Amino acid sequence: MKTDCRVCGGKVREFVDLGRQPTANGFLTPEEAEREFFFRLAVGVCERCAMVQLIEEVPQELRYHGAYRYHASGSAGHRQHFEQNALRFLETELTGPDPFVVEIGCNDGVMLSAIAEAGVRHLGVEPSTNVAELARAKGVNVLTRFFDEGTAADVRAEHGSADVVFGANTICHISHIDSVLRGVDELLSPGGVFVFEEPYLGTIVERTAFDQIYDEHVFYFSVTSVRAMAERFGFELVNAERIPLHGGEIRYTLARAGARVPAPAVGALLADENARRLSEPETLERFRRTVEGVKDELLTVLREVRAEGRSVVGYGAPGKATTVTNYFGIGTDLVPFVVDSTPSKQGLLVPGSHLPVRAPHAFSDPYPDYALLFAWNHAEEIMAKEQEFQDAGGRWILYAPEVRVI
Ligand SMILES: [Zn+2]
């Protein structure tokens, strides 16, 4: 299927199809399972601007609503990261007489609450009402709306221009990204910066992290594609920093063209992407073949241990688990249930594959023979916490970057 690039209108060439998939965070009750929404999860690359993006998309109203289940403050590591972000903005960007910062998709206020505590003017723009309420409870000002050029014009009319526009794991979610960039152009002060942190295509390809591909991630940014997008809308990519969040992301800083001197890291990362031929069709085709190999190998392992009468439990139910279980066809015959510490997911079913989600105590009652680790980006932290499982003879099954039983 052909699609037009959402950034430049060029032709998008499909390179991987992960099959029929539901919305990744649409955890549901058994009754809701009968009228579940599915779409074809396939990804392509723009032949003109190199932006990697979904072929089909899910309407945003189905993704962000009153019951959005991802809470950014969920992990201590994330909280610390966003507090540091806030401090860095306060020290380097928000130093004028009456600075103003806008966060697109402020989630539960994990970053802006530190800005609010410092008494700096701020506004979170967050369409999911439930997480917006959590942010308000932390003293954060929130506008419950999708961010686009119309929202940006209204925010500017009411509050004036922004010194910083920030987004974390948000910008790659927004299919009308052209309107977002025009909105930032409308809102940003002449010397301001647009900073966003998003999953990195380079990491996804390098680590075979295909489970980063799901409905909410409309775009898979590279330094090459973000630089082209910035230039198209009158901005310049002035910094690109690798950060360890969510298994490997990049923090991009855009300024108005010519306003700042680009950091050397931009050129270094561009050179690295060129050397790896990151956005080239043959590299992306190789990624697809690697993913198919992981699928065959993991299913073989799971079928063998189940045939031996061994028990298997899924560990963690992030949105990623939806992609993996649906693409691989992992049902309750192979993995009877999953444990997750998020209370709002417990008692519900993983979208599409309908594996039941249970509270963490079900993991040790009794320990299974094997645990399939869906939350692999927290592998070290989890394995250390669950040392007793391994002491009791339990073994972990990992599938990224390759299938391993340890
Ligand atoms: Zn394009």
Coordinates of C-alpha atoms and ligand atoms in Angstrom, one line a residue:
M1 CA 0.0 0.0 0.0
K2 CA 1.3 3.4 -0.9
T3 CA 1.1 6.4 1.4
D4 CA 2.2 10.0 1.2
C5 CA 4.8 11.3 3.7
R6 CA 3.2 13.2 6.5
V7 CA 6.2 15.6 6.6
C8 CA 7.0 16.3 2.9
G9 CA 4.3 14.6 0.8
G10 CA 6.9 12.3 -0.8
K11 CA 6.4 8.6 -1.5
V12 CA 6.7 6.2 1.5
R13 CA 8.1 2.8 0.8
E14 CA 6.9 0.0 3.1
F15 CA 9.6 -2.2 4.7
V16 CA 8.0 -4.1 7.5
D17 CA 4.5 -5.4 8.2
L18 CA 3.8 -6.6 11.8
G19 CA 0.3 -7.7 10.9
R20 CA -3.1 -7.0 12.3
Q21 CA -2.8 -5.2 15.6
P22 CA -5.0 -3.4 18.2
T23 CA -4.1 -0.2 19.9
A24 CA -1.1 -1.1 22.1
N25 CA -2.3 0.5 25.3
G26 CA -6.0 -0.4 24.9
F27 CA -6.0 -2.9 27.8
L28 CA -9.5 -4.2 28.0
T29 CA -12.1 -6.3 29.9
P30 CA -13.3 -9.6 28.5
E31 CA -16.6 -8.0 27.5
E32 CA -14.8 -5.2 25.6
A33 CA -12.6 -7.8 23.7
E34 CA -15.5 -8.6 21.4
R35 CA -15.6 -5.2 19.8
E36 CA -11.8 -4.5 19.7
F37 CA -10.4 -2.2 17.0
F38 CA -7.6 -3.6 14.7
F39 CA -5.5 -2.0 12.0
R40 CA -2.5 -3.1 9.9
L41 CA 0.8 -2.2 11.7
A42 CA 3.3 -1.6 8.9
V43 CA 6.1 0.9 8.6
G44 CA 7.8 2.6 5.6
V45 CA 10.5 5.1 4.8
C46 CA 10.0 8.3 2.8
E47 CA 12.1 8.2 -0.4
R48 CA 12.5 12.0 -0.3
C49 CA 13.1 13.1 3.4
A50 CA 14.0 9.7 5.0
M51 CA 11.2 10.0 7.6
V52 CA 10.3 6.5 8.8
Q53 CA 6.5 6.3 9.6
L54 CA 3.4 4.1 9.9
I55 CA 1.6 3.2 6.7
E56 CA -1.8 3.1 8.4
E57 CA -2.7 5.0 11.5
V58 CA -5.3 4.8 14.3
P59 CA -7.5 7.9 14.9
Q60 CA -5.9 9.9 17.8
E61 CA -9.3 10.0 19.6
L62 CA -8.9 6.2 20.0
R63 CA -5.4 6.5 21.4
Y64 CA -5.6 9.4 23.9
H65 CA -8.8 9.7 25.9
G66 CA -10.0 9.7 29.5
A67 CA -8.4 6.4 30.3
Y68 CA -4.9 6.7 28.9
R69 CA -2.9 4.2 30.9
Y70 CA 0.7 5.3 30.4
H71 CA 1.9 7.4 33.4
A72 CA 5.3 9.0 32.8
S73 CA 6.0 9.1 36.6
G74 CA 5.7 5.3 36.8
S75 CA 9.5 4.7 37.2
A76 CA 11.9 6.3 39.6
G77 CA 14.5 6.6 36.8
H78 CA 12.1 8.5 34.6
R79 CA 11.1 10.9 37.4
Q80 CA 14.7 11.7 38.0
H81 CA 15.4 12.2 34.3
F82 CA 12.5 14.7 33.9
E83 CA 13.5 16.6 37.1
Q84 CA 16.9 17.0 35.6
N85 CA 15.4 18.2 32.4
A86 CA 13.5 20.9 34.3
L87 CA 16.5 22.0 36.2
R88 CA 18.5 22.3 33.0
F89 CA 15.8 24.4 31.3
L90 CA 15.7 26.6 34.4
E91 CA 19.5 27.1 34.4
T92 CA 20.1 27.6 30.7
E93 CA 16.9 28.7 28.8
L94 CA 14.5 30.1 31.3
T95 CA 16.7 32.9 32.6
G96 CA 15.0 36.0 31.2
P97 CA 12.7 38.4 33.2
D98 CA 9.4 36.4 32.8
P99 CA 10.1 33.1 31.0
F100 CA 7.4 30.8 29.7
V101 CA 7.6 27.1 28.9
V102 CA 5.0 25.0 27.1
E103 CA 5.1 21.2 27.2
I104 CA 3.3 19.3 24.4
G105 CA 1.8 16.1 26.0
C106 CA 2.7 16.9 29.6
N107 CA 1.3 13.6 30.8
D108 CA 1.0 13.5 34.6
G109 CA 3.2 16.6 35.0
V110 CA 6.5 14.7 35.8
M111 CA 8.6 17.5 34.2
L112 CA 6.4 20.6 34.6
S113 CA 5.8 20.1 38.3
A114 CA 9.5 21.0 38.9
I115 CA 9.0 24.1 36.8
A116 CA 5.8 25.0 38.7
E117 CA 7.7 24.6 42.0
A118 CA 10.3 27.1 40.8
G119 CA 7.5 29.6 40.2
V120 CA 8.1 29.8 36.4
R121 CA 5.2 30.4 34.0
H122 CA 4.3 27.2 32.2
L123 CA 1.5 25.4 30.4
G124 CA 1.0 21.7 29.7
V125 CA -1.1 20.8 26.6
E126 CA -2.4 17.4 27.2
P127 CA -5.4 15.7 25.5
S128 CA -5.8 12.8 27.9
T129 CA -8.1 14.0 30.6
N130 CA -7.1 11.5 33.3
V131 CA -3.4 12.2 33.2
A132 CA -4.1 15.9 32.9
E133 CA -5.9 15.7 36.2
L134 CA -2.9 14.1 37.8
A135 CA -0.7 17.0 36.6
R136 CA -3.2 19.6 37.9
A137 CA -3.0 17.9 41.3
K138 CA 0.8 18.6 41.3
G139 CA 0.1 22.3 40.7
V140 CA 0.7 22.2 37.0
N141 CA -1.4 24.4 34.6
V142 CA -2.9 22.2 31.9
L143 CA -4.9 22.9 28.8
T144 CA -6.8 19.7 27.8
R145 CA -6.4 19.8 24.1
F146 CA -4.4 18.4 21.2
F147 CA -1.5 20.6 20.1
D148 CA -1.7 22.0 16.6
E149 CA -1.3 25.4 15.0
G150 CA -4.8 26.5 16.2
T151 CA -3.9 25.6 19.8
A152 CA -0.5 27.3 19.5
A153 CA -2.2 30.6 18.2
D154 CA -4.6 30.5 21.2
V155 CA -1.8 29.9 23.7
R156 CA 0.3 32.7 22.3
A157 CA -2.7 35.1 22.3
E158 CA -3.3 34.4 26.0
H159 CA 0.2 33.9 27.4
G160 CA 2.7 35.4 24.8
S161 CA 5.5 33.6 23.1
A162 CA 7.4 30.6 24.7
D163 CA 11.1 30.4 25.4
V164 CA 11.0 26.6 25.5
V165 CA 8.6 24.2 23.8
F166 CA 9.2 20.7 25.1
G167 CA 7.9 17.2 24.3
A168 CA 9.0 13.8 25.6
N169 CA 7.8 10.7 23.8
T170 CA 5.0 12.8 22.4
I171 CA 6.1 14.4 19.1
C172 CA 6.6 11.1 17.4
H173 CA 3.0 10.2 18.3
I174 CA 1.4 13.1 16.5
S175 CA 0.4 12.4 12.9
H176 CA -0.3 16.0 12.0
I177 CA 3.3 16.8 12.7
D178 CA 3.3 19.6 10.0
S179 CA 0.7 21.4 12.0
V180 CA 2.8 20.9 15.2
L181 CA 5.8 22.5 13.6
R182 CA 3.8 25.4 12.2
G183 CA 2.4 25.8 15.7
V184 CA 5.8 25.8 17.3
D185 CA 6.8 28.5 14.7
E186 CA 3.8 30.5 15.8
L187 CA 4.5 30.1 19.5
L188 CA 8.3 30.2 19.9
S189 CA 10.1 33.4 20.8
P190 CA 12.9 34.5 18.4
G191 CA 15.7 33.0 20.5
G192 CA 13.6 30.1 21.9
V193 CA 14.2 26.3 21.5
F194 CA 11.9 23.4 20.6
V195 CA 13.3 20.4 22.5
F196 CA 12.0 16.8 22.1
E197 CA 13.1 13.4 23.2
E198 CA 11.9 10.4 21.2
P199 CA 12.7 6.8 20.4
Y200 CA 15.6 6.5 18.0
L201 CA 15.5 4.6 14.7
G202 CA 19.2 3.9 15.1
T203 CA 18.5 2.0 18.4
I204 CA 15.5 0.2 17.0
V205 CA 17.5 -1.2 14.1
E206 CA 20.6 -1.9 16.1
R207 CA 18.8 -3.7 18.9
T208 CA 16.1 -5.3 16.8
A209 CA 13.7 -3.4 19.0
F210 CA 10.7 -3.9 16.7
D211 CA 8.4 -3.8 19.7
Q212 CA 9.0 0.0 19.8
I213 CA 6.7 -0.1 16.7
Y214 CA 3.1 0.3 17.7
D215 CA 0.1 2.5 16.9
E216 CA 1.1 5.4 19.2
H217 CA 4.5 5.8 17.5
V218 CA 3.6 7.3 14.1
F219 CA 7.2 8.4 13.4
Y220 CA 10.6 6.7 14.0
F221 CA 13.0 9.7 14.0
S222 CA 16.6 9.7 12.9
V223 CA 19.0 12.7 13.0
T224 CA 18.8 12.7 9.2
S225 CA 15.0 12.9 9.0
V226 CA 14.6 15.4 11.9
R227 CA 17.2 17.7 10.4
A228 CA 15.3 17.6 7.1
M229 CA 12.0 18.2 8.9
A230 CA 13.4 21.2 10.8
E231 CA 14.7 22.8 7.7
R232 CA 11.4 22.4 5.9
F233 CA 9.6 24.5 8.6
G234 CA 12.3 27.2 9.0
F235 CA 14.2 25.7 11.9
E236 CA 17.7 24.3 12.4
L237 CA 18.7 21.2 14.3
V238 CA 21.3 22.6 16.7
N239 CA 21.8 19.7 19.1
A240 CA 21.2 15.9 19.2
E241 CA 22.1 14.0 22.4
R242 CA 21.7 10.3 23.0
I243 CA 19.8 9.5 26.2
P244 CA 19.3 6.1 27.8
L245 CA 15.5 6.4 28.4
H246 CA 13.2 3.7 27.0
G247 CA 16.1 1.7 25.8
G248 CA 17.8 4.5 23.8
E249 CA 16.4 7.8 22.6
I250 CA 17.6 11.1 21.2
R251 CA 17.0 14.5 22.6
Y252 CA 16.7 17.0 19.7
T253 CA 17.0 20.7 20.0
L254 CA 15.6 22.9 17.2
A255 CA 16.1 26.7 17.1
R256 CA 15.1 29.2 14.4
A257 CA 17.4 28.9 11.4
G258 CA 20.7 30.8 12.0
A259 CA 19.8 31.7 15.6
R260 CA 22.3 29.3 17.3
V261 CA 25.5 27.5 16.3
P262 CA 24.9 23.8 16.0
A263 CA 26.7 21.5 18.5
P264 CA 29.3 19.1 17.0
A265 CA 27.2 16.2 18.1
V266 CA 24.7 16.9 15.2
G267 CA 27.4 16.4 12.5
A268 CA 28.9 13.4 14.4
L269 CA 25.5 11.6 14.5
L270 CA 24.7 12.4 10.9
A271 CA 28.1 11.0 9.9
D272 CA 27.3 7.8 11.9
E273 CA 23.9 7.4 10.3
N274 CA 25.5 7.8 6.8
A275 CA 28.2 5.3 7.6
R276 CA 25.6 2.8 8.8
R277 CA 23.3 3.6 5.8
L278 CA 20.6 3.8 8.5
S279 CA 17.7 5.0 6.2
E280 CA 18.7 2.9 3.2
P281 CA 16.2 0.3 1.9
E282 CA 18.7 -2.6 2.2
T283 CA 19.3 -1.8 5.9
L284 CA 15.6 -1.6 6.7
E285 CA 15.0 -4.9 4.7
R286 CA 17.7 -6.5 6.8
F287 CA 16.0 -5.3 9.9
R288 CA 12.7 -6.9 8.7
R289 CA 14.5 -10.3 8.1
T290 CA 16.1 -10.1 11.5
V291 CA 12.7 -9.5 13.2
E292 CA 11.2 -12.5 11.3
G293 CA 14.2 -14.6 12.5
V294 CA 13.5 -13.6 16.2
K295 CA 9.8 -14.5 15.7
D296 CA 10.6 -18.1 14.5
E297 CA 13.2 -18.6 17.2
L298 CA 11.1 -17.3 20.1
L299 CA 8.1 -19.4 19.1
T300 CA 10.3 -22.5 18.8
V301 CA 11.6 -21.9 22.4
L302 CA 8.2 -21.3 23.8
R303 CA 6.6 -24.3 22.1
E304 CA 9.5 -26.6 23.3
V305 CA 9.3 -25.6 26.9
R306 CA 5.5 -25.8 26.9
A307 CA 5.7 -29.3 25.3
E308 CA 8.0 -30.3 28.2
G309 CA 5.2 -29.3 30.6
R310 CA 7.1 -26.2 31.9
S311 CA 5.3 -23.1 33.0
V312 CA 5.8 -19.7 31.4
V313 CA 4.7 -16.3 32.7
G314 CA 5.0 -12.9 30.9
Y315 CA 6.9 -10.3 32.9
G316 CA 5.7 -6.7 32.4
A317 CA 2.8 -5.5 30.2
P318 CA 4.1 -2.3 28.4
G319 CA 2.6 -1.3 25.1
K320 CA 5.5 -3.2 23.5
A321 CA 4.0 -6.5 24.7
T322 CA 1.0 -5.9 22.5
T323 CA 3.2 -5.7 19.3
V324 CA 5.1 -8.8 20.3
T325 CA 2.2 -11.1 21.3
N326 CA 0.1 -10.1 18.4
Y327 CA 2.8 -10.3 15.7
F328 CA 4.2 -13.6 17.0
G329 CA 0.8 -15.1 17.7
I330 CA 1.5 -15.7 21.4
G331 CA -1.7 -16.6 23.2
T332 CA -2.6 -18.1 26.6
D333 CA -1.6 -21.6 25.3
L334 CA 2.0 -20.4 25.4
V335 CA 1.9 -17.7 28.1
P336 CA -1.1 -18.1 30.4
F337 CA -0.8 -14.7 32.0
V338 CA 1.4 -11.6 32.4
V339 CA 2.3 -9.8 35.7
D340 CA 2.5 -6.0 35.8
S341 CA 2.9 -3.5 38.7
T342 CA 0.5 -0.9 37.1
P343 CA -2.7 -1.2 39.1
S344 CA -4.9 0.1 36.2
K345 CA -3.8 -2.7 34.0
Q346 CA -4.3 -5.5 36.5
G347 CA -7.5 -7.6 35.9
L348 CA -7.5 -6.6 32.2
L349 CA -6.4 -8.3 29.1
V350 CA -3.4 -7.5 26.8
P351 CA -4.9 -6.0 23.7
G352 CA -5.4 -8.4 20.8
S353 CA -3.7 -11.4 22.3
H354 CA -5.9 -11.2 25.4
L355 CA -3.3 -12.5 27.9
P356 CA -4.7 -11.7 31.4
V357 CA -2.7 -9.1 33.4
R358 CA -2.2 -10.0 37.1
A359 CA -0.6 -8.2 40.0
P360 CA 3.1 -8.9 40.7
H361 CA 2.4 -11.3 43.6
A362 CA 1.1 -13.9 41.1
F363 CA 4.7 -14.2 39.8
S364 CA 6.0 -15.9 43.0
D365 CA 2.9 -17.9 43.8
P366 CA 4.6 -20.2 42.8
Y367 CA 7.4 -19.1 40.6
P368 CA 7.1 -20.3 37.0
D369 CA 9.9 -22.3 35.3
Y370 CA 10.4 -19.5 32.7
A371 CA 9.6 -15.8 32.6
L372 CA 9.3 -14.1 29.2
L373 CA 10.6 -10.5 29.8
F374 CA 8.4 -8.0 27.8
A375 CA 9.9 -5.1 29.8
W376 CA 13.3 -5.8 28.4
N377 CA 14.5 -2.2 28.6
H378 CA 14.4 -2.5 32.4
A379 CA 16.1 -6.0 32.3
E380 CA 18.9 -5.3 34.7
E381 CA 16.7 -3.6 37.3
I382 CA 14.1 -6.4 37.1
M383 CA 16.5 -9.3 37.2
A384 CA 18.2 -7.8 40.3
K385 CA 14.8 -7.3 42.0
E386 CA 13.7 -10.9 41.1
Q387 CA 17.0 -12.6 42.1
E388 CA 14.9 -15.1 44.2
F389 CA 13.2 -16.3 41.0
Q390 CA 16.6 -17.3 39.5
D391 CA 17.7 -18.7 42.9
A392 CA 14.7 -21.0 42.7
G393 CA 15.8 -22.3 39.4
G394 CA 13.7 -19.9 37.2
R395 CA 15.1 -18.8 33.8
W396 CA 14.5 -15.6 31.9
I397 CA 13.6 -15.6 28.2
L398 CA 14.6 -12.4 26.3
Y399 CA 14.0 -11.7 22.6
A400 CA 15.8 -8.4 21.9
P401 CA 18.2 -8.0 20.3
E402 CA 18.2 -11.8 20.0
V403 CA 16.5 -14.7 21.7
R404 CA 18.3 -15.7 24.9
V405 CA 17.4 -18.0 27.8
I406 CA 19.4 -17.1 30.9
Ligands
ZN1 ZN 9.1 12.8 3.5

